[in-house]
PDB file of C-alpha atoms in Angstrom:
ATOM      1  CA  UNK A   1     -37.650   9.715  -7.500  1.00 49.00           C
ATOM      2  CA  UNK A   2     -37.540   6.668  -9.804  1.00 47.00           C
ATOM      3  CA  UNK A   3     -34.349   5.914  -7.787  1.00 53.00           C
ATOM      4  CA  UNK A   4     -35.565   6.287  -4.420  1.00 48.00           C
ATOM      5  CA  UNK A   5     -38.987   4.117  -5.290  1.00 45.00           C
ATOM      6  CA  UNK A   6     -36.762   1.384  -6.673  1.00 51.00           C
ATOM      7  CA  UNK A   7     -34.647   1.407  -3.752  1.00 55.00           C
ATOM      8  CA  UNK A   8     -37.778   1.340  -1.119  1.00 53.00           C
ATOM      9  CA  UNK A   9     -38.795  -1.665  -3.269  1.00 52.00           C
ATOM     10  CA  UNK A  10     -35.384  -3.234  -2.646  1.00 55.00           C
ATOM     11  CA  UNK A  11     -35.645  -2.677   0.932  1.00 58.00           C
ATOM     12  CA  UNK A  12     -39.094  -4.203   1.042  1.00 58.00           C
ATOM     13  CA  UNK A  13     -37.920  -7.292  -0.611  1.00 57.00           C
ATOM     14  CA  UNK A  14     -35.146  -7.701   1.825  1.00 65.00           C
ATOM     15  CA  UNK A  15     -37.829  -7.223   4.729  1.00 70.00           C
ATOM     16  CA  UNK A  16     -39.729 -10.083   2.930  1.00 75.00           C
ATOM     17  CA  UNK A  17     -36.600 -12.426   1.950  1.00 80.00           C
ATOM     18  CA  UNK A  18     -34.806 -11.947   5.372  1.00 84.00           C
ATOM     19  CA  UNK A  19     -37.190 -14.432   7.641  1.00 85.00           C
ATOM     20  CA  UNK A  20     -38.204 -16.844   4.607  1.00 86.00           C
ATOM     21  CA  UNK A  21     -34.121 -17.338   3.972  1.00 87.00           C
ATOM     22  CA  UNK A  22     -33.806 -17.786   7.847  1.00 88.00           C
ATOM     23  CA  UNK A  23     -36.378 -20.519   7.934  1.00 89.00           C
ATOM     24  CA  UNK A  24     -34.953 -21.988   4.723  1.00 90.00           C
ATOM     25  CA  UNK A  25     -31.387 -22.051   6.174  1.00 91.00           C
ATOM     26  CA  UNK A  26     -32.851 -23.466   9.585  1.00 91.00           C
ATOM     27  CA  UNK A  27     -34.311 -26.244   7.748  1.00 90.00           C
ATOM     28  CA  UNK A  28     -30.835 -27.113   5.789  1.00 89.00           C
ATOM     29  CA  UNK A  29     -29.330 -26.985   9.121  1.00 89.00           C
ATOM     30  CA  UNK A  30     -31.855 -29.322  10.596  1.00 89.00           C
ATOM     31  CA  UNK A  31     -31.336 -31.832   7.408  1.00 88.00           C
ATOM     32  CA  UNK A  32     -27.357 -31.262   7.540  1.00 87.00           C
ATOM     33  CA  UNK A  33     -27.678 -32.103  11.384  1.00 88.00           C
ATOM     34  CA  UNK A  34     -29.428 -34.740  11.358  1.00 85.00           C
ATOM     35  CA  UNK A  35     -27.960 -36.653   8.480  1.00 82.00           C
ATOM     36  CA  UNK A  36     -26.358 -40.057   9.139  1.00 80.00           C
ATOM     37  CA  UNK A  37     -22.854 -41.604   7.752  1.00 82.00           C
ATOM     38  CA  UNK A  38     -23.313 -43.060   4.799  1.00 79.00           C
ATOM     39  CA  UNK A  39     -21.123 -45.607   2.944  1.00 78.00           C
ATOM     40  CA  UNK A  40     -17.560 -44.684   3.270  1.00 81.00           C
ATOM     41  CA  UNK A  41     -18.488 -42.160   5.631  1.00 85.00           C
ATOM     42  CA  UNK A  42     -17.682 -44.340   8.291  1.00 86.00           C
ATOM     43  CA  UNK A  43     -14.360 -44.626   6.760  1.00 87.00           C
ATOM     44  CA  UNK A  44     -13.218 -41.237   6.237  1.00 88.00           C
ATOM     45  CA  UNK A  45     -14.215 -40.388   9.673  1.00 86.00           C
ATOM     46  CA  UNK A  46     -11.612 -42.290  11.211  1.00 88.00           C
ATOM     47  CA  UNK A  47      -8.716 -40.499   9.188  1.00 88.00           C
ATOM     48  CA  UNK A  48      -8.035 -37.792  11.922  1.00 87.00           C
ATOM     49  CA  UNK A  49      -8.407 -40.570  14.766  1.00 85.00           C
ATOM     50  CA  UNK A  50      -4.620 -41.170  15.526  1.00 84.00           C
ATOM     51  CA  UNK A  51      -3.390 -37.637  14.578  1.00 85.00           C
ATOM     52  CA  UNK A  52      -2.142 -35.499  11.801  1.00 86.00           C
ATOM     53  CA  UNK A  53       0.700 -38.001  10.699  1.00 89.00           C
ATOM     54  CA  UNK A  54      -2.103 -40.688  10.477  1.00 88.00           C
ATOM     55  CA  UNK A  55      -4.265 -38.242   8.623  1.00 89.00           C
ATOM     56  CA  UNK A  56      -1.391 -37.596   5.865  1.00 89.00           C
ATOM     57  CA  UNK A  57      -0.568 -41.410   5.548  1.00 90.00           C
ATOM     58  CA  UNK A  58      -4.421 -42.180   4.728  1.00 90.00           C
ATOM     59  CA  UNK A  59      -4.558 -39.184   2.597  1.00 90.00           C
ATOM     60  CA  UNK A  60      -1.697 -40.356   0.679  1.00 89.00           C
ATOM     61  CA  UNK A  61      -3.396 -44.057   0.562  1.00 90.00           C
ATOM     62  CA  UNK A  62      -6.484 -42.541  -0.715  1.00 88.00           C
ATOM     63  CA  UNK A  63      -4.792 -41.013  -3.425  1.00 89.00           C
ATOM     64  CA  UNK A  64      -2.967 -44.048  -4.730  1.00 87.00           C
ATOM     65  CA  UNK A  65      -5.704 -46.502  -4.332  1.00 87.00           C
ATOM     66  CA  UNK A  66      -9.628 -44.874  -4.051  1.00 84.00           C
ATOM     67  CA  UNK A  67      -9.227 -41.613  -6.528  1.00 83.00           C
ATOM     68  CA  UNK A  68      -7.405 -38.496  -6.722  1.00 85.00           C
ATOM     69  CA  UNK A  69      -9.989 -35.981  -5.866  1.00 87.00           C
ATOM     70  CA  UNK A  70      -7.719 -34.689  -2.990  1.00 87.00           C
ATOM     71  CA  UNK A  71      -9.251 -31.310  -2.492  1.00 87.00           C
ATOM     72  CA  UNK A  72     -12.449 -32.326  -1.894  1.00 89.00           C
ATOM     73  CA  UNK A  73     -11.878 -35.280   0.030  1.00 87.00           C
ATOM     74  CA  UNK A  74      -9.544 -33.277   2.675  1.00 86.00           C
ATOM     75  CA  UNK A  75     -12.428 -31.077   3.376  1.00 87.00           C
ATOM     76  CA  UNK A  76     -14.809 -34.583   3.896  1.00 87.00           C
ATOM     77  CA  UNK A  77     -12.385 -36.123   6.256  1.00 87.00           C
ATOM     78  CA  UNK A  78     -12.014 -33.007   8.392  1.00 86.00           C
ATOM     79  CA  UNK A  79     -15.716 -32.599   8.307  1.00 87.00           C
ATOM     80  CA  UNK A  80     -16.344 -36.289   9.237  1.00 87.00           C
ATOM     81  CA  UNK A  81     -14.239 -36.158  11.669  1.00 86.00           C
ATOM     82  CA  UNK A  82     -16.227 -33.484  13.973  1.00 85.00           C
ATOM     83  CA  UNK A  83     -19.541 -35.250  13.058  1.00 77.00           C
ATOM     84  CA  UNK A  84     -22.617 -33.932  11.832  1.00 80.00           C
ATOM     85  CA  UNK A  85     -22.514 -30.350  13.733  1.00 86.00           C
ATOM     86  CA  UNK A  86     -19.680 -29.702  11.599  1.00 87.00           C
ATOM     87  CA  UNK A  87     -21.389 -30.338   8.640  1.00 88.00           C
ATOM     88  CA  UNK A  88     -24.211 -28.209   9.139  1.00 89.00           C
ATOM     89  CA  UNK A  89     -22.130 -25.050   9.702  1.00 91.00           C
ATOM     90  CA  UNK A  90     -19.977 -26.078   6.376  1.00 90.00           C
ATOM     91  CA  UNK A  91     -23.169 -26.416   4.387  1.00 89.00           C
ATOM     92  CA  UNK A  92     -24.673 -23.661   5.184  1.00 90.00           C
ATOM     93  CA  UNK A  93     -21.304 -21.206   5.011  1.00 91.00           C
ATOM     94  CA  UNK A  94     -20.741 -22.682   1.827  1.00 90.00           C
ATOM     95  CA  UNK A  95     -24.434 -21.390   0.336  1.00 90.00           C
ATOM     96  CA  UNK A  96     -23.933 -17.923   1.959  1.00 91.00           C
ATOM     97  CA  UNK A  97     -20.472 -17.550   0.309  1.00 92.00           C
ATOM     98  CA  UNK A  98     -21.908 -19.119  -3.068  1.00 90.00           C
ATOM     99  CA  UNK A  99     -24.839 -16.547  -3.266  1.00 89.00           C
ATOM    100  CA  UNK A 100     -22.556 -13.635  -2.439  1.00 90.00           C
ATOM    101  CA  UNK A 101     -20.103 -14.732  -4.962  1.00 90.00           C
ATOM    102  CA  UNK A 102     -22.894 -14.674  -7.386  1.00 85.00           C
ATOM    103  CA  UNK A 103     -24.502 -11.351  -6.466  1.00 87.00           C
ATOM    104  CA  UNK A 104     -20.806  -9.621  -6.497  1.00 87.00           C
ATOM    105  CA  UNK A 105     -20.215 -11.165  -9.721  1.00 84.00           C
ATOM    106  CA  UNK A 106     -23.041 -10.140 -11.509  1.00 79.00           C
ATOM    107  CA  UNK A 107     -22.658  -6.469 -10.047  1.00 76.00           C
ATOM    108  CA  UNK A 108     -26.277  -6.615  -9.117  1.00 72.00           C
ATOM    109  CA  UNK A 109     -25.526  -4.987  -5.535  1.00 70.00           C
ATOM    110  CA  UNK A 110     -26.000  -6.075  -1.651  1.00 70.00           C
ATOM    111  CA  UNK A 111     -29.816  -5.838  -1.794  1.00 71.00           C
ATOM    112  CA  UNK A 112     -29.810  -8.802  -3.981  1.00 81.00           C
ATOM    113  CA  UNK A 113     -28.228 -10.953  -1.912  1.00 86.00           C
ATOM    114  CA  UNK A 114     -31.218 -12.439  -0.495  1.00 85.00           C
ATOM    115  CA  UNK A 115     -32.923 -13.020  -3.692  1.00 85.00           C
ATOM    116  CA  UNK A 116     -30.110 -14.699  -4.582  1.00 85.00           C
ATOM    117  CA  UNK A 117     -29.870 -17.037  -1.605  1.00 89.00           C
ATOM    118  CA  UNK A 118     -33.820 -17.613  -1.781  1.00 88.00           C
ATOM    119  CA  UNK A 119     -33.374 -18.905  -5.292  1.00 84.00           C
ATOM    120  CA  UNK A 120     -30.264 -21.041  -4.173  1.00 85.00           C
ATOM    121  CA  UNK A 121     -32.001 -22.646  -0.919  1.00 88.00           C
ATOM    122  CA  UNK A 122     -35.125 -22.989  -2.948  1.00 85.00           C
ATOM    123  CA  UNK A 123     -33.268 -24.797  -5.721  1.00 81.00           C
ATOM    124  CA  UNK A 124     -31.734 -27.272  -2.929  1.00 83.00           C
ATOM    125  CA  UNK A 125     -35.067 -28.372  -1.511  1.00 82.00           C
ATOM    126  CA  UNK A 126     -36.591 -28.350  -4.952  1.00 79.00           C
ATOM    127  CA  UNK A 127     -34.154 -31.290  -5.723  1.00 77.00           C
ATOM    128  CA  UNK A 128     -35.772 -34.734  -6.531  1.00 75.00           C
ATOM    129  CA  UNK A 129     -35.202 -36.846  -3.401  1.00 75.00           C
ATOM    130  CA  UNK A 130     -32.613 -39.469  -4.736  1.00 73.00           C
ATOM    131  CA  UNK A 131     -30.364 -36.248  -5.586  1.00 74.00           C
ATOM    132  CA  UNK A 132     -31.255 -34.421  -2.369  1.00 78.00           C
ATOM    133  CA  UNK A 133     -30.155 -37.782  -0.424  1.00 76.00           C
ATOM    134  CA  UNK A 134     -27.616 -39.153  -2.026  1.00 73.00           C
ATOM    135  CA  UNK A 135     -26.017 -35.789  -3.287  1.00 71.00           C
ATOM    136  CA  UNK A 136     -26.319 -33.290  -0.650  1.00 76.00           C
ATOM    137  CA  UNK A 137     -27.244 -35.452   2.849  1.00 77.00           C
ATOM    138  CA  UNK A 138     -24.955 -37.919   1.920  1.00 82.00           C
ATOM    139  CA  UNK A 139     -21.743 -35.958   3.531  1.00 84.00           C
ATOM    140  CA  UNK A 140     -18.328 -37.302   1.673  1.00 83.00           C
ATOM    141  CA  UNK A 141     -20.389 -36.767  -1.993  1.00 81.00           C
ATOM    142  CA  UNK A 142     -21.893 -33.288  -0.831  1.00 82.00           C
ATOM    143  CA  UNK A 143     -18.120 -32.136  -0.668  1.00 84.00           C
ATOM    144  CA  UNK A 144     -17.455 -33.652  -4.589  1.00 84.00           C
ATOM    145  CA  UNK A 145     -20.868 -31.184  -5.209  1.00 84.00           C
ATOM    146  CA  UNK A 146     -21.224 -28.455  -3.554  1.00 85.00           C
ATOM    147  CA  UNK A 147     -17.670 -27.402  -2.468  1.00 89.00           C
ATOM    148  CA  UNK A 148     -16.881 -27.445  -6.015  1.00 90.00           C
ATOM    149  CA  UNK A 149     -19.612 -25.139  -7.070  1.00 87.00           C
ATOM    150  CA  UNK A 150     -18.553 -22.750  -4.120  1.00 90.00           C
ATOM    151  CA  UNK A 151     -15.251 -22.585  -5.568  1.00 91.00           C
ATOM    152  CA  UNK A 152     -16.308 -21.809  -9.429  1.00 90.00           C
ATOM    153  CA  UNK A 153     -18.755 -19.266  -7.967  1.00 89.00           C
ATOM    154  CA  UNK A 154     -15.596 -17.378  -6.134  1.00 91.00           C
ATOM    155  CA  UNK A 155     -13.431 -18.073  -9.683  1.00 92.00           C
ATOM    156  CA  UNK A 156     -16.493 -16.554 -11.688  1.00 89.00           C
ATOM    157  CA  UNK A 157     -15.980 -13.304  -9.214  1.00 90.00           C
ATOM    158  CA  UNK A 158     -12.356 -12.992  -9.421  1.00 90.00           C
ATOM    159  CA  UNK A 159     -12.506 -13.521 -13.105  1.00 88.00           C
ATOM    160  CA  UNK A 160     -15.119 -10.368 -13.586  1.00 87.00           C
ATOM    161  CA  UNK A 161     -13.180  -8.370 -11.356  1.00 85.00           C
ATOM    162  CA  UNK A 162      -9.726  -9.420 -12.861  1.00 84.00           C
ATOM    163  CA  UNK A 163      -8.055 -10.419  -9.848  1.00 86.00           C
ATOM    164  CA  UNK A 164      -4.888 -12.408  -9.701  1.00 86.00           C
ATOM    165  CA  UNK A 165      -7.047 -14.733  -7.162  1.00 89.00           C
ATOM    166  CA  UNK A 166      -8.213 -16.178 -10.036  1.00 90.00           C
ATOM    167  CA  UNK A 167      -4.884 -18.075 -11.035  1.00 92.00           C
ATOM    168  CA  UNK A 168      -5.249 -20.051  -7.380  1.00 93.00           C
ATOM    169  CA  UNK A 169      -8.612 -20.625  -7.822  1.00 93.00           C
ATOM    170  CA  UNK A 170      -8.684 -22.075 -10.756  1.00 93.00           C
ATOM    171  CA  UNK A 171      -6.181 -24.299 -10.080  1.00 95.00           C
ATOM    172  CA  UNK A 172      -8.229 -25.778  -7.138  1.00 93.00           C
ATOM    173  CA  UNK A 173     -11.314 -25.709  -8.816  1.00 92.00           C
ATOM    174  CA  UNK A 174      -9.606 -27.939 -11.408  1.00 91.00           C
ATOM    175  CA  UNK A 175      -8.529 -30.223  -8.816  1.00 92.00           C
ATOM    176  CA  UNK A 176     -12.097 -30.829  -7.067  1.00 90.00           C
ATOM    177  CA  UNK A 177     -13.746 -33.455  -9.426  1.00 87.00           C
ATOM    178  CA  UNK A 178     -13.345 -34.796 -12.842  1.00 84.00           C
ATOM    179  CA  UNK A 179     -16.549 -33.276 -14.136  1.00 83.00           C
ATOM    180  CA  UNK A 180     -16.175 -29.801 -12.605  1.00 87.00           C
ATOM    181  CA  UNK A 181     -12.557 -29.577 -13.539  1.00 89.00           C
ATOM    182  CA  UNK A 182     -12.911 -30.050 -17.148  1.00 88.00           C
ATOM    183  CA  UNK A 183     -15.777 -27.660 -17.113  1.00 88.00           C
ATOM    184  CA  UNK A 184     -13.849 -24.984 -15.238  1.00 91.00           C
ATOM    185  CA  UNK A 185     -10.859 -25.678 -17.789  1.00 92.00           C
ATOM    186  CA  UNK A 186     -13.164 -24.723 -20.736  1.00 91.00           C
ATOM    187  CA  UNK A 187     -14.886 -21.287 -19.202  1.00 90.00           C
ATOM    188  CA  UNK A 188     -11.246 -20.421 -18.789  1.00 91.00           C
ATOM    189  CA  UNK A 189     -10.723 -21.033 -22.341  1.00 92.00           C
ATOM    190  CA  UNK A 190     -13.866 -18.938 -23.204  1.00 90.00           C
ATOM    191  CA  UNK A 191     -12.497 -16.243 -20.951  1.00 89.00           C
ATOM    192  CA  UNK A 192      -9.056 -16.354 -22.879  1.00 90.00           C
ATOM    193  CA  UNK A 193     -10.977 -16.178 -26.351  1.00 89.00           C
ATOM    194  CA  UNK A 194     -12.625 -13.001 -24.721  1.00 87.00           C
ATOM    195  CA  UNK A 195      -9.471 -11.668 -23.688  1.00 86.00           C
ATOM    196  CA  UNK A 196      -7.655 -12.226 -27.028  1.00 86.00           C
ATOM    197  CA  UNK A 197     -10.471 -10.466 -29.030  1.00 85.00           C
ATOM    198  CA  UNK A 198     -10.426  -6.997 -26.509  1.00 84.00           C
ATOM    199  CA  UNK A 199      -6.484  -7.468 -25.887  1.00 81.00           C
ATOM    200  CA  UNK A 200      -6.458  -7.016 -22.510  1.00 81.00           C
ATOM    201  CA  UNK A 201      -5.724  -9.721 -19.622  1.00 78.00           C
ATOM    202  CA  UNK A 202      -4.996 -12.451 -22.162  1.00 85.00           C
ATOM    203  CA  UNK A 203      -1.966 -13.755 -19.605  1.00 87.00           C
ATOM    204  CA  UNK A 204      -3.875 -13.773 -16.677  1.00 88.00           C
ATOM    205  CA  UNK A 205      -6.976 -15.704 -18.036  1.00 90.00           C
ATOM    206  CA  UNK A 206      -4.117 -17.920 -20.138  1.00 90.00           C
ATOM    207  CA  UNK A 207      -2.545 -18.774 -16.837  1.00 93.00           C
ATOM    208  CA  UNK A 208      -6.147 -19.618 -15.321  1.00 92.00           C
ATOM    209  CA  UNK A 209      -6.807 -22.181 -18.340  1.00 94.00           C
ATOM    210  CA  UNK A 210      -3.403 -23.846 -17.684  1.00 94.00           C
ATOM    211  CA  UNK A 211      -3.861 -23.839 -14.041  1.00 95.00           C
ATOM    212  CA  UNK A 212      -7.208 -25.468 -14.025  1.00 94.00           C
ATOM    213  CA  UNK A 213      -5.866 -28.210 -16.748  1.00 94.00           C
ATOM    214  CA  UNK A 214      -2.801 -28.574 -14.313  1.00 93.00           C
ATOM    215  CA  UNK A 215      -5.787 -29.428 -11.457  1.00 92.00           C
ATOM    216  CA  UNK A 216      -7.421 -31.977 -13.351  1.00 91.00           C
ATOM    217  CA  UNK A 217      -4.467 -33.638 -14.392  1.00 91.00           C
ATOM    218  CA  UNK A 218      -3.950 -34.085 -10.330  1.00 90.00           C
ATOM    219  CA  UNK A 219      -6.781 -36.159 -10.747  1.00 89.00           C
ATOM    220  CA  UNK A 220      -6.458 -37.726 -14.109  1.00 86.00           C
ATOM    221  CA  UNK A 221      -2.993 -39.028 -13.543  1.00 86.00           C
ATOM    222  CA  UNK A 222      -3.579 -40.158  -9.876  1.00 87.00           C
ATOM    223  CA  UNK A 223      -2.518 -43.660  -9.437  1.00 87.00           C
ATOM    224  CA  UNK A 224      -6.183 -44.381  -8.153  1.00 81.00           C
ATOM    225  CA  UNK A 225      -7.458 -43.215 -11.373  1.00 78.00           C
ATOM    226  CA  UNK A 226      -5.057 -45.361 -13.557  1.00 76.00           C
ATOM    227  CA  UNK A 227      -6.317 -48.340 -11.374  1.00 75.00           C
ATOM    228  CA  UNK A 228      -9.991 -47.518 -12.101  1.00 70.00           C
ATOM    229  CA  UNK A 229      -9.484 -46.858 -15.943  1.00 67.00           C
ATOM    230  CA  UNK A 230      -7.482 -50.315 -16.011  1.00 66.00           C
ATOM    231  CA  UNK A 231     -10.744 -52.162 -14.530  1.00 63.00           C
ATOM    232  CA  UNK A 232     -12.620 -50.761 -17.649  1.00 56.00           C
ATOM    233  CA  UNK A 233     -10.473 -52.000 -20.632  1.00 53.00           C
ATOM    234  CA  UNK A 234     -12.632 -51.466 -23.459  1.00 57.00           C
ATOM    235  CA  UNK A 235     -13.378 -47.806 -24.301  1.00 54.00           C
ATOM    236  CA  UNK A 236     -16.976 -48.922 -25.008  1.00 61.00           C
ATOM    237  CA  UNK A 237     -17.466 -49.669 -21.987  1.00 63.00           C
ATOM    238  CA  UNK A 238     -16.576 -46.363 -20.513  1.00 56.00           C
ATOM    239  CA  UNK A 239     -19.127 -44.576 -23.291  1.00 61.00           C
ATOM    240  CA  UNK A 240     -21.953 -47.071 -21.313  1.00 65.00           C
ATOM    241  CA  UNK A 241     -21.326 -45.828 -18.211  1.00 62.00           C
ATOM    242  CA  UNK A 242     -21.344 -41.657 -19.377  1.00 61.00           C
ATOM    243  CA  UNK A 243     -24.515 -42.361 -21.443  1.00 63.00           C
ATOM    244  CA  UNK A 244     -25.988 -44.261 -18.297  1.00 68.00           C
ATOM    245  CA  UNK A 245     -25.100 -41.545 -15.755  1.00 64.00           C
ATOM    246  CA  UNK A 246     -26.492 -39.045 -18.417  1.00 64.00           C
ATOM    247  CA  UNK A 247     -30.361 -40.211 -19.146  1.00 66.00           C
ATOM    248  CA  UNK A 248     -30.435 -41.258 -15.540  1.00 65.00           C
ATOM    249  CA  UNK A 249     -29.657 -37.271 -14.943  1.00 63.00           C
ATOM    250  CA  UNK A 250     -32.026 -36.699 -17.464  1.00 63.00           C
ATOM    251  CA  UNK A 251     -34.724 -38.548 -16.257  1.00 65.00           C
ATOM    252  CA  UNK A 252     -34.326 -36.689 -12.868  1.00 60.00           C
ATOM    253  CA  UNK A 253     -34.833 -33.312 -14.537  1.00 61.00           C
ATOM    254  CA  UNK A 254     -38.186 -34.626 -16.338  1.00 62.00           C
ATOM    255  CA  UNK A 255     -39.479 -35.598 -12.990  1.00 61.00           C
ATOM    256  CA  UNK A 256     -38.351 -32.193 -11.432  1.00 60.00           C
ATOM    257  CA  UNK A 257     -37.208 -29.350 -13.685  1.00 61.00           C
ATOM    258  CA  UNK A 258     -37.611 -26.943 -10.807  1.00 58.00           C
ATOM    259  CA  UNK A 259     -33.552 -27.014  -9.615  1.00 58.00           C
ATOM    260  CA  UNK A 260     -32.771 -26.309 -13.528  1.00 58.00           C
ATOM    261  CA  UNK A 261     -35.078 -23.378 -13.912  1.00 59.00           C
ATOM    262  CA  UNK A 262     -34.000 -21.861 -10.735  1.00 57.00           C
ATOM    263  CA  UNK A 263     -30.445 -22.355 -11.372  1.00 56.00           C
ATOM    264  CA  UNK A 264     -31.112 -20.496 -14.620  1.00 57.00           C
ATOM    265  CA  UNK A 265     -32.921 -18.077 -12.953  1.00 54.00           C
ATOM    266  CA  UNK A 266     -29.769 -17.272 -10.741  1.00 51.00           C
ATOM    267  CA  UNK A 267     -27.653 -17.031 -13.722  1.00 50.00           C
ATOM    268  CA  UNK A 268     -29.787 -14.883 -15.076  1.00 48.00           C
TER     269      UNK A 268
END
């Protein structure tokens, strides 16, 4: 009787959240479709203009002179070539995949998918305006943030499911951005420690840690990263930049803590 009542309550929740998520998704489509190119989007959108050979040449040039985030920029350059409608599809698709991955990794069941998706979409629309516009509605910047989140969600799913797909996903997550790469390496290291304690899966998770670190090194050892490092000769300057960015993020969260609270609810 109790199980039947819980099942009925879940179904009722799905009936409520389904149209709500539909509206939120349409809003996301609207904002993504109507977003305009910003800053380096104009240049990135030209990489495919002269075919595959020109694209590969520009990617090599980008890796050597701009930055080493090859994976996220490969996605950005393709999306930008097809304009905002492609970004709207990719943006919404990534939200659905991330919600599915979190649901599966937590073992909550299919009925919980709509609740997770609702929290995810709500978190997006509760972002401070500056983060929403510069982080999500700036197409190439979005690939630096939303795309790594999706990959890391899939990685957690693979780790929980003890799948060997985690090896590939660990490397890809490591090769996204510097911040996400280091964070994923730390997560894989924790899983390796837990595997050592229970004496199961140590090899798999140990390899994940090494591959995630290898992905990070593709960024840090790129010629472009070395060029950037040479521009900041003193270590103190690097610390000042990191401190400034951290204080800015804290300021955003103090102004609107809703995204952080929603993220904690999703993880919980």
